[in-house]
Coordinates of C-alpha atoms and ligand atoms in Angstrom, one line a residue:
M20 CA 111.5 113.1 103.4
P21 CA 112.0 113.1 99.6
T22 CA 115.5 114.1 98.4
D23 CA 116.0 117.0 96.0
S24 CA 116.3 114.5 93.1
A25 CA 113.3 112.5 94.1
E26 CA 110.9 111.5 91.3
L27 CA 107.4 112.9 91.4
V28 CA 104.9 110.1 91.8
V29 CA 101.1 109.7 92.1
L30 CA 99.9 106.3 93.4
D31 CA 96.7 105.0 91.8
T32 CA 95.4 102.3 94.1
D33 CA 92.5 100.1 95.2
P34 CA 93.3 99.4 98.9
G35 CA 91.0 97.4 101.2
I36 CA 91.7 96.6 104.8
G37 CA 90.1 93.5 106.3
P38 CA 89.6 89.8 106.0
G39 CA 90.1 88.4 102.5
L40 CA 91.5 91.7 101.3
D41 CA 95.1 92.0 100.0
A42 CA 97.3 94.2 102.2
D43 CA 99.6 94.9 99.4
D44 CA 98.1 98.2 98.3
P45 CA 98.5 99.8 101.8
L46 CA 102.0 98.3 102.0
A47 CA 102.8 99.8 98.6
L48 CA 101.7 103.2 99.9
L49 CA 103.8 102.8 103.1
L50 CA 106.8 101.8 101.0
I51 CA 106.5 105.0 99.0
L52 CA 106.2 107.1 102.1
A53 CA 109.3 105.4 103.5
S54 CA 111.4 106.1 100.3
P55 CA 113.3 109.3 99.9
E56 CA 113.7 108.6 96.2
L57 CA 110.0 109.2 95.7
D58 CA 108.1 112.5 96.1
L59 CA 104.4 111.4 96.6
R60 CA 102.2 114.2 95.1
G61 CA 99.0 112.4 95.9
V62 CA 96.9 109.2 95.9
T63 CA 94.1 108.5 93.5
T64 CA 91.7 105.7 94.4
V65 CA 89.8 103.3 92.2
F66 CA 87.4 100.4 92.5
G67 CA 89.0 97.0 92.5
N68 CA 89.7 95.0 95.6
V69 CA 86.9 97.0 97.2
P70 CA 84.3 99.6 96.0
V71 CA 86.0 103.0 95.4
E72 CA 84.6 104.6 98.6
R73 CA 86.3 101.8 100.7
S74 CA 89.5 102.2 98.8
T75 CA 89.4 105.9 99.5
E76 CA 88.7 105.3 103.2
S77 CA 91.5 102.7 103.4
A78 CA 94.0 105.1 101.7
L79 CA 93.1 107.9 104.1
R80 CA 93.5 105.5 107.1
V81 CA 96.9 104.3 105.9
L82 CA 98.1 107.9 105.6
E83 CA 96.6 108.8 109.0
A84 CA 98.4 105.8 110.6
A85 CA 101.7 107.0 109.1
G86 CA 101.0 110.6 110.2
R87 CA 100.9 111.8 106.6
Q88 CA 97.4 113.4 106.3
D89 CA 99.2 116.1 104.2
V90 CA 99.1 113.8 101.2
P91 CA 95.9 114.5 99.2
V92 CA 93.6 111.6 98.4
A93 CA 91.3 112.0 95.4
R94 CA 88.5 109.5 94.9
G95 CA 88.4 108.1 91.3
M96 CA 86.3 105.8 89.2
S97 CA 83.8 103.4 90.7
V98 CA 83.1 101.2 87.7
P99 CA 85.1 100.0 84.6
L100 CA 84.9 102.0 81.3
N101 CA 82.1 99.7 80.2
G102 CA 80.0 100.9 83.2
R103 CA 79.5 97.4 84.5
L104 CA 81.2 95.7 87.5
H105 CA 81.8 92.0 87.1
D106 CA 79.1 90.0 88.9
E107 CA 81.9 88.4 90.9
S108 CA 82.9 91.8 92.2
I109 CA 79.4 92.7 93.2
A110 CA 79.0 89.5 95.1
E111 CA 82.5 89.9 96.7
Y112 CA 81.8 93.5 97.8
A113 CA 78.6 92.4 99.5
K114 CA 80.5 89.9 101.7
Q115 CA 83.4 92.2 102.7
H116 CA 84.0 93.6 106.1
Q117 CA 86.2 96.7 105.9
R118 CA 88.2 96.9 109.1
I119 CA 90.2 100.1 109.4
G120 CA 90.3 99.9 113.2
P121 CA 89.2 102.4 115.9
V122 CA 89.8 105.7 114.3
D123 CA 89.1 109.4 114.8
A124 CA 87.1 110.1 111.6
D125 CA 88.2 113.8 111.5
R126 CA 91.8 112.8 111.6
V127 CA 91.4 110.2 108.9
E128 CA 89.4 112.5 106.6
R129 CA 91.9 115.3 106.7
G130 CA 93.6 114.3 103.4
R131 CA 90.5 113.8 101.3
V132 CA 90.1 116.3 98.5
A133 CA 87.0 117.1 96.5
E134 CA 88.7 116.9 93.2
H135 CA 87.9 113.7 91.2
G136 CA 90.8 111.3 91.0
V137 CA 90.9 111.5 87.2
D138 CA 91.1 115.3 87.3
F139 CA 93.7 115.1 90.0
L140 CA 95.9 112.9 87.7
I141 CA 95.3 115.3 84.7
R142 CA 96.1 118.5 86.7
T143 CA 99.2 117.0 88.4
V144 CA 100.7 115.8 85.1
L145 CA 99.9 119.1 83.2
E146 CA 101.3 121.2 86.1
N147 CA 104.5 119.0 86.1
P148 CA 105.0 118.1 82.4
D149 CA 107.3 115.1 81.7
Q150 CA 108.1 114.7 85.5
V151 CA 105.3 112.6 87.0
R152 CA 105.5 108.8 87.2
I153 CA 102.1 107.2 87.8
I154 CA 102.4 104.0 89.9
A155 CA 99.1 102.2 89.2
V156 CA 98.5 99.1 91.3
G157 CA 94.8 98.6 90.7
P158 CA 92.5 98.5 87.6
L159 CA 93.6 101.1 85.1
T160 CA 90.3 102.8 84.8
N161 CA 91.4 106.2 86.2
V162 CA 94.5 106.4 84.0
A163 CA 92.5 105.3 80.9
T164 CA 89.8 107.9 81.6
A165 CA 92.4 110.6 82.0
I166 CA 93.9 109.6 78.6
L167 CA 90.4 109.8 77.0
K168 CA 89.3 113.0 78.7
E169 CA 92.4 115.1 78.1
P170 CA 94.4 114.6 74.9
A171 CA 97.3 116.6 76.4
F172 CA 97.6 114.2 79.3
A173 CA 99.3 111.1 77.7
P174 CA 102.2 113.0 76.0
K175 CA 103.1 114.7 79.3
V176 CA 103.2 111.7 81.5
K177 CA 106.8 110.8 82.2
A178 CA 106.1 107.1 82.7
I179 CA 103.7 104.6 84.2
T180 CA 104.7 101.6 86.4
I181 CA 101.9 99.1 87.1
M182 CA 101.4 96.0 89.1
G183 CA 99.4 94.2 86.5
G184 CA 99.3 91.4 83.9
A185 CA 100.6 87.9 83.6
F186 CA 103.1 87.3 80.8
G187 CA 104.0 83.6 81.1
F188 CA 107.5 84.1 82.3
D189 CA 106.8 82.1 85.4
T190 CA 105.3 78.7 84.5
E191 CA 103.3 78.3 87.7
F192 CA 102.1 81.9 88.4
G193 CA 102.6 83.7 85.2
R194 CA 99.2 83.0 83.7
G195 CA 96.4 84.4 85.8
N196 CA 94.9 84.5 89.3
I197 CA 91.3 85.6 89.0
T198 CA 90.9 83.4 85.9
P199 CA 93.4 80.9 84.4
S200 CA 94.4 83.6 81.9
A201 CA 93.9 87.0 83.5
E202 CA 95.5 88.9 86.4
Y203 CA 93.0 90.6 88.7
N204 CA 93.8 94.3 87.9
I205 CA 93.6 93.8 84.2
W206 CA 90.6 91.5 84.5
H207 CA 88.6 94.3 86.2
D208 CA 88.8 96.6 83.2
P209 CA 90.5 95.1 80.1
E210 CA 89.4 98.0 77.9
A211 CA 91.1 100.5 80.2
A212 CA 94.3 98.4 80.2
K213 CA 94.2 98.2 76.4
I214 CA 94.0 102.0 76.2
V215 CA 96.9 102.4 78.6
F216 CA 99.1 99.8 77.0
E217 CA 98.5 101.4 73.6
S218 CA 98.8 105.0 74.7
G219 CA 102.5 105.3 73.9
I220 CA 103.3 106.3 77.5
P221 CA 106.5 104.5 78.6
L222 CA 105.2 101.6 80.8
T223 CA 106.8 99.1 83.1
A224 CA 104.6 96.1 83.9
C225 CA 105.3 94.1 87.0
G226 CA 102.9 91.1 86.6
L227 CA 102.3 87.9 88.5
D228 CA 105.5 86.6 86.9
V229 CA 107.5 88.7 89.4
T230 CA 105.1 88.8 92.3
N231 CA 104.6 85.3 93.7
P232 CA 105.9 83.0 96.4
N233 CA 108.3 81.3 93.9
K234 CA 110.2 84.6 93.6
G235 CA 110.2 85.2 97.4
T236 CA 108.3 88.4 97.1
V237 CA 106.4 87.8 100.3
L238 CA 106.4 89.3 103.9
T239 CA 106.4 86.3 106.2
E240 CA 104.5 86.3 109.5
D241 CA 107.9 86.2 111.4
Q242 CA 109.1 89.3 109.5
L243 CA 105.8 91.0 110.3
L244 CA 106.0 90.1 114.0
A245 CA 109.6 91.5 114.1
L246 CA 108.3 94.7 112.5
V247 CA 105.5 95.2 115.1
S248 CA 107.3 93.8 118.2
E249 CA 106.9 97.1 120.0
E250 CA 103.3 98.3 120.3
T251 CA 102.6 101.8 118.9
A252 CA 99.5 103.1 117.1
F253 CA 101.3 102.5 113.8
T254 CA 102.5 98.9 114.6
A255 CA 99.0 98.0 115.9
F256 CA 97.5 99.1 112.6
L257 CA 100.2 97.4 110.5
H258 CA 99.8 94.2 112.4
Q259 CA 96.0 94.1 112.3
M260 CA 96.0 95.0 108.6
C261 CA 98.6 92.3 107.6
K262 CA 97.3 89.6 110.0
T263 CA 93.8 89.8 108.6
Y264 CA 95.4 89.2 105.1
I265 CA 97.6 86.4 106.3
D266 CA 94.7 84.7 108.0
E267 CA 92.4 85.2 105.0
P268 CA 94.2 85.9 101.8
R269 CA 92.4 87.2 98.7
F270 CA 93.4 84.2 96.6
T271 CA 92.8 80.9 98.2
W272 CA 95.8 79.3 96.5
T273 CA 98.1 81.3 98.8
A274 CA 96.3 80.1 101.9
G275 CA 98.6 78.5 104.4
Q276 CA 101.6 80.4 103.2
N277 CA 101.5 82.5 106.4
S278 CA 102.7 85.5 104.4
C279 CA 101.6 88.6 102.5
I280 CA 102.3 88.4 98.9
L281 CA 103.8 91.8 98.1
Y282 CA 102.3 92.2 94.6
D283 CA 102.0 96.0 94.6
P284 CA 105.1 96.8 96.7
V285 CA 107.2 95.1 94.0
A286 CA 106.0 97.6 91.4
V287 CA 107.1 100.4 93.8
G288 CA 110.4 98.6 94.4
S289 CA 111.1 98.5 90.7
V290 CA 110.8 102.3 90.7
I291 CA 113.0 102.8 93.8
D292 CA 115.7 100.4 92.5
P293 CA 115.2 99.3 88.8
S294 CA 118.0 96.8 89.2
L295 CA 115.6 94.7 91.4
V296 CA 113.8 93.5 88.2
R297 CA 115.0 92.3 84.9
T298 CA 112.8 93.6 82.1
R299 CA 112.2 92.8 78.4
R300 CA 110.9 95.4 76.0
T301 CA 108.1 93.9 74.0
P302 CA 104.7 94.8 72.5
V303 CA 101.8 93.7 74.7
R304 CA 98.3 92.9 73.5
V305 CA 95.4 93.0 75.9
E306 CA 92.5 90.6 75.2
T307 CA 89.2 92.4 75.7
R308 CA 86.7 90.1 74.0
G309 CA 87.7 86.5 74.8
E310 CA 85.0 84.4 76.4
Y311 CA 87.6 82.7 78.6
T312 CA 90.6 85.0 78.1
S313 CA 89.3 88.5 78.7
G314 CA 92.0 90.5 80.5
Q315 CA 94.8 88.3 79.2
T316 CA 98.1 90.2 78.6
I317 CA 100.0 88.8 75.7
A318 CA 103.7 89.7 75.3
D319 CA 104.5 89.3 71.6
L320 CA 108.1 88.1 71.9
R321 CA 108.3 87.3 68.2
S322 CA 107.8 90.8 67.2
G323 CA 110.7 93.2 66.9
A324 CA 108.1 95.9 66.5
D325 CA 108.9 99.1 68.3
S326 CA 107.4 99.1 71.8
H327 CA 107.4 101.4 74.8
I328 CA 106.5 98.6 77.2
D329 CA 109.0 96.9 79.5
V330 CA 107.7 93.7 81.0
A331 CA 109.4 92.5 84.2
V332 CA 110.5 88.9 83.5
D333 CA 112.4 88.3 86.8
V334 CA 113.0 89.8 90.2
D335 CA 115.6 89.5 92.9
G336 CA 112.9 88.6 95.5
P337 CA 115.1 88.4 98.6
R338 CA 116.9 91.7 97.8
F339 CA 113.5 93.3 97.3
V340 CA 112.1 92.0 100.6
E341 CA 115.3 93.2 102.4
L342 CA 114.7 96.7 101.0
F343 CA 111.0 96.5 101.9
V344 CA 111.6 95.5 105.5
K345 CA 114.4 98.0 106.0
R346 CA 112.2 100.9 104.7
L347 CA 109.1 99.8 106.7
T348 CA 111.3 99.6 109.8
A349 CA 112.6 103.1 109.2
L350 CA 109.0 104.4 108.7
R351 CA 107.9 102.6 111.9
D352 CA 110.7 104.3 113.9
A353 CA 109.9 107.7 112.3
T354 CA 106.2 107.4 113.3
S355 CA 107.1 106.6 116.9
A356 CA 109.9 109.2 117.2
Ligands
RIB23 O1 96.7 90.4 91.1 C1 97.2 91.2 92.1 C2 96.5 92.4 92.3 O2 95.2 92.1 92.7 C3 97.1 93.4 93.3 O3 97.1 94.7 92.9 C4 96.3 93.1 94.6 O4 96.1 94.4 95.3 C5 95.0 92.6 94.0 O5 94.1 93.7 93.9
CA24 CA1 96.0 96.5 94.2

């Protein structure tokens, strides 16, 4: 349960559950549920890894597995600001097999609210001015649309922490994953990312530089097996979700690593314990027109210009994973108590 001093958060996320789908969004949601420093006010879903209805279904399933159908889930945007999904996304969605497991649909659907995800974000922030941190771990379309729709929104958001971008601080992974120069979340909707980065809202960006095997920000299969050693409904779900990812990861360059890369959980970890990441305040430009570079995030280190953006340049990977496993273990025990 959140402590009295817990920070209000809304998780904006694009979870999919199944082969070829990153398990990191669901794991980020579970880490939030397991952390008393965070008071989760709701989940808003967005297209990205999967179409928005699947991300909504996945978020509902994760909350049901954790016994937290009290958390509202509001479905958000289904396409980028320009109205057009990438051809690659359309082809990918057609091949996907969402696997949320044998579920009681009524139980899973309990947390769904009719309010649009963008309106949920706006209302939650305006009802709690300067108190809500948005943790955005998918394309930034919901947040950007809220900024465009309601002028009073951006000035009242306490802060945003994203998993997104690639800033060149890791020579092997700090460039791009979906293209040589763009990280997947930004690539989905560069225009939205540009709006969010230029909104003036204090923003911490955890990019590929701090979410990759070089940094140790992975959950190994052995750690997973230890977590799920005793069979319960929760551990069966956790095991099935992570195993499908380990066997068929989203990005083939991680195949054979026998681990889940904890992209999105690192962003959550940086909120729980900011000392886990080292950040550098710098202006960031988002490329929206490059033929080969659309979605690139460029940290302008030369510039001493004022900025409200903190880019994570390093992470204590082992200490983060230790926190992650400890919190998930506590959540597992709480669900079977
Ligand atoms: O590039 C990593 C991002 O892409 C993560 O948010 C992960 O969920 C995938 O969608
Ligand atoms: Ca994600």
